[in-house]
Amino acid sequence: MKKSTLLHLRIPFSFFLLPVYLLALAVSESINTQNALLSFFVLHFLIYPASNGYNSYFDKDEKSIGGLKNPPSVSKELYYVSLILDIIGLIIGWFISMEFTVMILIYGLISKAYSHPSIRLKKFPITGWLAAGIFQGYFTFILSYIAINDLSVADTLQWNIQFPGVLSTLLLLGSYPMTQIYQHGEDAKRGDITISQKLGILGTFHFTSISFLISSAGFFYFFSKEFSMMKGLIFLVAMGPVLLYFSLWYLRIRKDKNAADFESTMRLNFISSLMLNGFFIYLAIS
């Protein structure tokens, strides 16, 4: 495998998508250990990298993208490797359940529609934003939950499962525009119109801050009700570093919009994912 292909799979980037899976694990009541491990592997080492590689192949970015500051040129190998990873993921998924397999197939098709030139959801600011938020949030939460607990989708139709799933999408709908904030020029050159472009740099910050406050309040309510008030408060404390960095970055942006760069965006993603992953692991083991 070429080094460029491996880089474009962006396997370490799965760390930023891990919170949704860990949230599903943390609120699970009857964990099937084998399924939990298999679904974790399928999502983070097969399906997500396949999606990254496939999108990179069609985007052909020349400037920084999520997880890659200087993306190398893509080759046809990347296209085929991404499809092979998807197929392996579907085969392993079948050993978990048919519903899980169908759901990761749907996820893969939506992720491909995001960048494929014949559909390219990325060209449509609202549709692309909703697709990313819903399928990386709620949809992934539900498919993770049914795998971890060896259940059917019908078994998830209760408040204590649906509510955190909806909150995960709300959190992603708020944070997703921030991942696009440094790509306005690159996206415009390709004719793509993202939600962050529509909002503008400062508007993206304002939109994300409102979404962050609403989703944090929702998570506080959920953790306080389903676990304990202390767990809810610990969640808010865990989000403190994220809010601090976000606020300091915002102040820099107010003075110089060039501060909306790749490094700062990745740093925010890392801090946010680190704190969320840490809290959800704590919740799962406590």
mmCIF file of C-alpha atoms in Angstrom:
data_model
loop_
_atom_site.group_PDB
_atom_site.id
_atom_site.type_symbol
_atom_site.label_atom_id
_atom_site.label_comp_id
_atom_site.label_asym_id
_atom_site.label_seq_id
_atom_site.Cartn_x
_atom_site.Cartn_y
_atom_site.Cartn_z
ATOM 1 C CA MET A 1 0.000 0.000 0.000
ATOM 2 C CA LYS A 2 1.281 3.453 -0.901
ATOM 3 C CA LYS A 3 2.133 5.844 1.903
ATOM 4 C CA SER A 4 -0.235 8.425 0.390
ATOM 5 C CA THR A 5 -3.110 5.931 0.552
ATOM 6 C CA LEU A 6 -2.437 5.149 4.195
ATOM 7 C CA LEU A 7 -2.244 8.837 5.058
ATOM 8 C CA HIS A 8 -5.550 9.613 3.332
ATOM 9 C CA LEU A 9 -7.325 6.874 5.282
ATOM 10 C CA ARG A 10 -6.625 9.109 8.301
ATOM 11 C CA ILE A 11 -7.094 6.314 10.837
ATOM 12 C CA PRO A 12 -6.064 8.532 13.797
ATOM 13 C CA PHE A 13 -8.935 10.864 12.816
ATOM 14 C CA SER A 14 -11.314 8.197 14.143
ATOM 15 C CA PHE A 15 -10.389 9.496 17.612
ATOM 16 C CA PHE A 16 -12.525 12.560 16.858
ATOM 17 C CA LEU A 17 -15.525 10.348 16.016
ATOM 18 C CA LEU A 18 -15.061 8.024 18.991
ATOM 19 C CA PRO A 19 -17.266 9.997 21.464
ATOM 20 C CA VAL A 20 -20.505 8.822 19.819
ATOM 21 C CA TYR A 21 -19.537 5.159 20.204
ATOM 22 C CA LEU A 22 -18.366 5.683 23.790
ATOM 23 C CA LEU A 23 -21.618 7.468 24.637
ATOM 24 C CA ALA A 24 -23.553 4.439 23.351
ATOM 25 C CA LEU A 25 -21.290 2.204 25.440
ATOM 26 C CA ALA A 26 -21.703 4.382 28.552
ATOM 27 C CA VAL A 27 -25.513 4.245 28.479
ATOM 28 C CA SER A 28 -25.677 0.529 27.600
ATOM 29 C CA GLU A 29 -27.315 -1.815 30.103
ATOM 30 C CA SER A 30 -26.533 -5.309 28.746
ATOM 31 C CA ILE A 31 -23.170 -5.221 27.003
ATOM 32 C CA ASN A 32 -22.243 -8.055 24.665
ATOM 33 C CA THR A 33 -18.452 -7.874 24.955
ATOM 34 C CA GLN A 34 -17.694 -9.617 21.661
ATOM 35 C CA ASN A 35 -20.102 -7.400 19.721
ATOM 36 C CA ALA A 36 -18.798 -4.282 21.470
ATOM 37 C CA LEU A 37 -15.224 -5.053 20.432
ATOM 38 C CA LEU A 38 -16.145 -6.060 16.880
ATOM 39 C CA SER A 39 -18.333 -3.000 16.285
ATOM 40 C CA PHE A 40 -15.621 -0.728 17.678
ATOM 41 C CA PHE A 41 -13.100 -2.220 15.254
ATOM 42 C CA VAL A 42 -15.465 -2.140 12.275
ATOM 43 C CA LEU A 43 -16.379 1.510 12.775
ATOM 44 C CA HIS A 44 -13.033 3.031 13.715
ATOM 45 C CA PHE A 45 -10.605 0.950 11.672
ATOM 46 C CA LEU A 46 -12.687 0.077 8.606
ATOM 47 C CA ILE A 47 -15.808 2.166 7.977
ATOM 48 C CA TYR A 48 -14.485 5.574 9.057
ATOM 49 C CA PRO A 49 -11.123 5.198 7.269
ATOM 50 C CA ALA A 50 -12.960 3.926 4.160
ATOM 51 C CA SER A 51 -15.140 7.031 4.224
ATOM 52 C CA ASN A 52 -12.109 9.289 4.701
ATOM 53 C CA GLY A 53 -10.254 7.682 1.820
ATOM 54 C CA TYR A 54 -13.213 7.687 -0.554
ATOM 55 C CA ASN A 55 -13.960 11.352 0.091
ATOM 56 C CA SER A 56 -10.293 12.295 -0.238
ATOM 57 C CA TYR A 57 -10.133 10.536 -3.601
ATOM 58 C CA PHE A 58 -12.935 12.656 -5.046
ATOM 59 C CA ASP A 59 -12.079 15.892 -3.220
ATOM 60 C CA LYS A 60 -8.427 15.846 -4.291
ATOM 61 C CA ASP A 61 -7.628 18.539 -1.725
ATOM 62 C CA GLU A 62 -4.428 20.501 -2.164
ATOM 63 C CA LYS A 63 -4.581 22.251 1.204
ATOM 64 C CA SER A 64 -5.132 21.049 4.782
ATOM 65 C CA ILE A 65 -7.984 18.664 5.537
ATOM 66 C CA GLY A 66 -9.113 17.078 8.787
ATOM 67 C CA GLY A 67 -6.156 15.169 10.189
ATOM 68 C CA LEU A 68 -3.755 16.043 7.340
ATOM 69 C CA LYS A 69 -1.964 19.378 7.185
ATOM 70 C CA ASN A 70 -0.282 18.645 3.842
ATOM 71 C CA PRO A 71 -2.332 15.993 2.012
ATOM 72 C CA PRO A 72 -0.377 14.102 -0.659
ATOM 73 C CA SER A 73 -1.783 13.509 -4.135
ATOM 74 C CA VAL A 74 -4.324 10.706 -4.324
ATOM 75 C CA SER A 75 -4.102 7.632 -6.561
ATOM 76 C CA LYS A 76 -6.587 5.085 -7.869
ATOM 77 C CA GLU A 77 -5.293 2.722 -5.175
ATOM 78 C CA LEU A 78 -6.980 4.891 -2.536
ATOM 79 C CA TYR A 79 -10.342 4.408 -4.249
ATOM 80 C CA TYR A 80 -10.018 0.621 -4.335
ATOM 81 C CA VAL A 81 -8.640 0.352 -0.785
ATOM 82 C CA SER A 82 -11.569 2.372 0.563
ATOM 83 C CA LEU A 83 -14.044 0.014 -1.117
ATOM 84 C CA ILE A 84 -12.181 -3.059 0.159
ATOM 85 C CA LEU A 85 -12.298 -1.712 3.728
ATOM 86 C CA ASP A 86 -16.050 -1.190 3.356
ATOM 87 C CA ILE A 87 -16.526 -4.764 2.151
ATOM 88 C CA ILE A 88 -14.465 -6.200 5.018
ATOM 89 C CA GLY A 89 -16.490 -4.088 7.450
ATOM 90 C CA LEU A 90 -19.758 -5.447 6.041
ATOM 91 C CA ILE A 91 -18.511 -9.039 6.260
ATOM 92 C CA ILE A 92 -17.463 -8.663 9.898
ATOM 93 C CA GLY A 93 -20.655 -6.733 10.622
ATOM 94 C CA TRP A 94 -22.691 -9.735 9.506
ATOM 95 C CA PHE A 95 -21.299 -11.666 12.486
ATOM 96 C CA ILE A 96 -22.785 -8.995 14.771
ATOM 97 C CA SER A 97 -26.257 -8.725 13.230
ATOM 98 C CA MET A 98 -28.054 -8.149 9.960
ATOM 99 C CA GLU A 99 -29.430 -4.806 11.169
ATOM 100 C CA PHE A 100 -25.973 -3.539 12.126
ATOM 101 C CA THR A 101 -24.671 -4.575 8.703
ATOM 102 C CA VAL A 102 -27.494 -2.797 6.876
ATOM 103 C CA MET A 103 -26.954 0.343 8.948
ATOM 104 C CA ILE A 104 -23.211 0.543 8.277
ATOM 105 C CA LEU A 105 -23.985 -0.026 4.595
ATOM 106 C CA ILE A 106 -26.379 2.947 4.664
ATOM 107 C CA TYR A 107 -23.780 5.008 6.530
ATOM 108 C CA GLY A 108 -21.184 4.166 3.892
ATOM 109 C CA LEU A 109 -23.515 5.118 1.033
ATOM 110 C CA ILE A 110 -24.371 8.469 2.622
ATOM 111 C CA SER A 111 -20.704 9.236 3.260
ATOM 112 C CA LYS A 112 -19.951 8.472 -0.398
ATOM 113 C CA ALA A 113 -22.807 10.677 -1.567
ATOM 114 C CA TYR A 114 -21.198 13.500 0.396
ATOM 115 C CA SER A 115 -18.267 13.745 -2.019
ATOM 116 C CA HIS A 116 -19.134 11.755 -5.156
ATOM 117 C CA PRO A 117 -19.443 14.167 -8.105
ATOM 118 C CA SER A 118 -22.777 12.724 -9.288
ATOM 119 C CA ILE A 119 -24.482 13.660 -5.990
ATOM 120 C CA ARG A 120 -21.977 15.626 -3.891
ATOM 121 C CA LEU A 121 -24.038 16.596 -0.856
ATOM 122 C CA LYS A 122 -21.114 18.835 0.072
ATOM 123 C CA LYS A 123 -22.322 21.296 -2.572
ATOM 124 C CA PHE A 124 -25.511 21.906 -0.603
ATOM 125 C CA PRO A 125 -24.904 23.703 2.715
ATOM 126 C CA ILE A 126 -28.025 22.591 4.610
ATOM 127 C CA THR A 127 -28.334 19.076 3.160
ATOM 128 C CA GLY A 128 -24.631 18.336 3.627
ATOM 129 C CA TRP A 129 -24.675 19.707 7.168
ATOM 130 C CA LEU A 130 -27.753 17.676 8.154
ATOM 131 C CA ALA A 131 -26.389 14.502 6.549
ATOM 132 C CA ALA A 132 -23.105 14.773 8.462
ATOM 133 C CA GLY A 133 -24.766 15.643 11.775
ATOM 134 C CA ILE A 134 -27.502 13.018 11.652
ATOM 135 C CA PHE A 135 -25.479 10.095 10.298
ATOM 136 C CA GLN A 136 -22.303 10.722 12.319
ATOM 137 C CA GLY A 137 -24.433 11.445 15.385
ATOM 138 C CA TYR A 138 -27.843 9.851 15.972
ATOM 139 C CA PHE A 139 -27.551 7.151 13.297
ATOM 140 C CA THR A 140 -24.098 6.038 14.475
ATOM 141 C CA PHE A 141 -25.242 6.120 18.098
ATOM 142 C CA ILE A 142 -28.163 3.790 17.336
ATOM 143 C CA LEU A 143 -26.136 1.341 15.225
ATOM 144 C CA SER A 144 -23.472 1.269 17.950
ATOM 145 C CA TYR A 145 -26.077 0.706 20.663
ATOM 146 C CA ILE A 146 -27.780 -2.208 18.900
ATOM 147 C CA ALA A 147 -24.393 -3.858 18.317
ATOM 148 C CA ILE A 148 -23.097 -3.337 21.851
ATOM 149 C CA ASN A 149 -26.306 -4.626 23.455
ATOM 150 C CA ASP A 150 -27.171 -7.246 20.794
ATOM 151 C CA LEU A 151 -30.578 -5.663 20.212
ATOM 152 C CA SER A 152 -32.779 -4.697 17.271
ATOM 153 C CA VAL A 153 -33.563 -1.137 16.223
ATOM 154 C CA ALA A 154 -37.097 -1.582 17.579
ATOM 155 C CA ASP A 155 -35.603 -2.161 21.048
ATOM 156 C CA THR A 156 -34.085 1.346 21.044
ATOM 157 C CA LEU A 157 -37.425 3.176 20.848
ATOM 158 C CA GLN A 158 -37.365 4.449 24.420
ATOM 159 C CA TRP A 159 -36.503 7.816 25.906
ATOM 160 C CA ASN A 160 -33.289 6.865 27.687
ATOM 161 C CA ILE A 161 -31.813 5.636 24.379
ATOM 162 C CA GLN A 162 -33.328 8.047 21.880
ATOM 163 C CA PHE A 163 -32.568 11.194 23.876
ATOM 164 C CA PRO A 164 -28.746 10.786 24.051
ATOM 165 C CA GLY A 165 -28.819 9.819 20.368
ATOM 166 C CA VAL A 166 -30.569 13.075 19.505
ATOM 167 C CA LEU A 167 -28.155 14.999 21.732
ATOM 168 C CA SER A 168 -25.176 13.497 19.913
ATOM 169 C CA THR A 169 -26.559 14.821 16.630
ATOM 170 C CA LEU A 170 -27.222 18.230 18.172
ATOM 171 C CA LEU A 171 -23.625 18.359 19.389
ATOM 172 C CA LEU A 172 -22.316 17.400 15.931
ATOM 173 C CA LEU A 173 -24.592 19.847 14.123
ATOM 174 C CA GLY A 174 -22.991 22.557 16.229
ATOM 175 C CA SER A 175 -19.401 21.393 15.976
ATOM 176 C CA TYR A 176 -19.372 20.307 12.309
ATOM 177 C CA PRO A 177 -19.254 23.858 10.877
ATOM 178 C CA MET A 178 -16.128 24.470 12.982
ATOM 179 C CA THR A 179 -14.327 21.698 11.084
ATOM 180 C CA GLN A 180 -14.941 23.633 7.849
ATOM 181 C CA ILE A 181 -13.902 27.072 9.080
ATOM 182 C CA TYR A 182 -10.394 27.010 7.602
ATOM 183 C CA GLN A 183 -11.477 25.475 4.267
ATOM 184 C CA HIS A 184 -13.641 28.274 2.849
ATOM 185 C CA GLY A 185 -11.212 29.087 0.030
ATOM 186 C CA GLU A 186 -10.583 25.461 -0.949
ATOM 187 C CA ASP A 187 -14.304 24.630 -0.889
ATOM 188 C CA ALA A 188 -15.233 27.708 -2.932
ATOM 189 C CA LYS A 189 -12.616 26.816 -5.565
ATOM 190 C CA ARG A 190 -14.348 23.454 -6.110
ATOM 191 C CA GLY A 191 -17.806 25.017 -6.166
ATOM 192 C CA ASP A 192 -18.793 23.522 -2.796
ATOM 193 C CA ILE A 193 -20.938 25.609 -0.467
ATOM 194 C CA THR A 194 -20.664 24.586 3.189
ATOM 195 C CA ILE A 195 -22.736 25.733 6.148
ATOM 196 C CA SER A 196 -19.631 27.428 7.562
ATOM 197 C CA GLN A 197 -19.245 29.487 4.371
ATOM 198 C CA LYS A 198 -22.848 30.607 4.681
ATOM 199 C CA LEU A 199 -22.404 31.545 8.330
ATOM 200 C CA GLY A 200 -19.049 33.256 7.857
ATOM 201 C CA ILE A 201 -16.126 32.897 10.255
ATOM 202 C CA LEU A 202 -17.630 34.819 13.184
ATOM 203 C CA GLY A 203 -21.092 33.455 12.426
ATOM 204 C CA THR A 204 -19.719 29.918 12.638
ATOM 205 C CA PHE A 205 -18.374 30.669 16.121
ATOM 206 C CA HIS A 206 -21.668 32.196 17.227
ATOM 207 C CA PHE A 207 -23.684 29.284 15.838
ATOM 208 C CA THR A 208 -21.406 26.689 17.436
ATOM 209 C CA SER A 209 -21.469 28.438 20.823
ATOM 210 C CA ILE A 210 -25.283 28.408 20.888
ATOM 211 C CA SER A 211 -25.425 24.744 19.834
ATOM 212 C CA PHE A 212 -22.757 23.856 22.407
ATOM 213 C CA LEU A 213 -24.704 25.515 25.230
ATOM 214 C CA ILE A 214 -27.984 23.834 24.237
ATOM 215 C CA SER A 215 -26.448 20.353 23.826
ATOM 216 C CA SER A 216 -24.447 20.717 27.070
ATOM 217 C CA ALA A 217 -27.622 21.647 28.935
ATOM 218 C CA GLY A 218 -29.338 18.617 27.412
ATOM 219 C CA PHE A 219 -26.505 16.280 28.397
ATOM 220 C CA PHE A 220 -26.437 17.737 31.918
ATOM 221 C CA TYR A 221 -30.164 17.071 32.252
ATOM 222 C CA PHE A 222 -29.834 13.531 30.883
ATOM 223 C CA PHE A 223 -26.848 12.519 33.021
ATOM 224 C CA SER A 224 -28.399 14.068 36.133
ATOM 225 C CA LYS A 225 -31.685 12.224 35.569
ATOM 226 C CA GLU A 226 -30.372 8.852 34.391
ATOM 227 C CA PHE A 227 -27.237 8.663 36.567
ATOM 228 C CA SER A 228 -26.850 11.323 39.267
ATOM 229 C CA MET A 229 -26.581 15.068 39.725
ATOM 230 C CA MET A 230 -22.868 14.572 40.434
ATOM 231 C CA LYS A 231 -22.363 12.887 37.038
ATOM 232 C CA GLY A 232 -24.104 15.802 35.364
ATOM 233 C CA LEU A 233 -21.853 18.300 37.141
ATOM 234 C CA ILE A 234 -18.729 16.290 36.283
ATOM 235 C CA PHE A 235 -19.768 16.458 32.620
ATOM 236 C CA LEU A 236 -19.963 20.252 32.798
ATOM 237 C CA VAL A 237 -16.550 20.396 34.459
ATOM 238 C CA ALA A 238 -15.136 18.132 31.734
ATOM 239 C CA MET A 239 -16.398 20.584 29.115
ATOM 240 C CA GLY A 240 -14.596 23.468 30.852
ATOM 241 C CA PRO A 241 -11.308 23.158 28.890
ATOM 242 C CA VAL A 242 -13.258 23.040 25.616
ATOM 243 C CA LEU A 243 -15.142 26.225 26.476
ATOM 244 C CA LEU A 244 -11.939 27.947 27.612
ATOM 245 C CA TYR A 245 -10.018 27.161 24.423
ATOM 246 C CA PHE A 246 -13.022 28.017 22.255
ATOM 247 C CA SER A 247 -13.394 31.406 23.977
ATOM 248 C CA LEU A 248 -9.690 32.279 23.713
ATOM 249 C CA TRP A 249 -9.665 31.302 20.046
ATOM 250 C CA TYR A 250 -12.759 33.420 19.443
ATOM 251 C CA LEU A 251 -11.027 36.452 20.929
ATOM 252 C CA ARG A 252 -8.084 35.884 18.570
ATOM 253 C CA ILE A 253 -10.468 35.591 15.629
ATOM 254 C CA ARG A 254 -12.072 38.911 16.555
ATOM 255 C CA LYS A 255 -8.671 40.564 16.069
ATOM 256 C CA ASP A 256 -7.470 38.541 13.087
ATOM 257 C CA LYS A 257 -9.682 36.249 10.977
ATOM 258 C CA ASN A 258 -6.548 34.510 9.690
ATOM 259 C CA ALA A 259 -6.471 32.811 13.097
ATOM 260 C CA ALA A 260 -9.186 30.521 11.718
ATOM 261 C CA ASP A 261 -6.516 28.078 10.626
ATOM 262 C CA PHE A 262 -5.936 24.326 10.430
ATOM 263 C CA GLU A 263 -3.805 24.079 13.584
ATOM 264 C CA SER A 264 -6.330 25.862 15.800
ATOM 265 C CA THR A 265 -9.211 23.810 14.422
ATOM 266 C CA MET A 266 -7.422 20.505 15.036
ATOM 267 C CA ARG A 267 -6.477 21.651 18.524
ATOM 268 C CA LEU A 268 -10.129 22.378 19.343
ATOM 269 C CA ASN A 269 -11.157 19.007 17.897
ATOM 270 C CA PHE A 270 -8.517 17.234 19.975
ATOM 271 C CA ILE A 271 -9.429 18.964 23.259
ATOM 272 C CA SER A 272 -13.147 18.391 22.683
ATOM 273 C CA SER A 273 -12.719 14.725 21.747
ATOM 274 C CA LEU A 274 -10.264 14.099 24.594
ATOM 275 C CA MET A 275 -12.639 15.499 27.217
ATOM 276 C CA LEU A 276 -15.723 13.779 25.798
ATOM 277 C CA ASN A 277 -13.942 10.440 25.396
ATOM 278 C CA GLY A 278 -12.535 10.715 28.903
ATOM 279 C CA PHE A 279 -15.906 11.506 30.448
ATOM 280 C CA PHE A 280 -17.769 8.758 28.587
ATOM 281 C CA ILE A 281 -15.131 6.176 29.549
ATOM 282 C CA TYR A 282 -15.439 7.346 33.170
ATOM 283 C CA LEU A 283 -19.214 7.020 32.923
ATOM 284 C CA ALA A 284 -18.970 3.544 31.408
ATOM 285 C CA ILE A 285 -16.669 2.151 34.117
ATOM 286 C CA SER A 286 -18.341 3.898 37.059
#
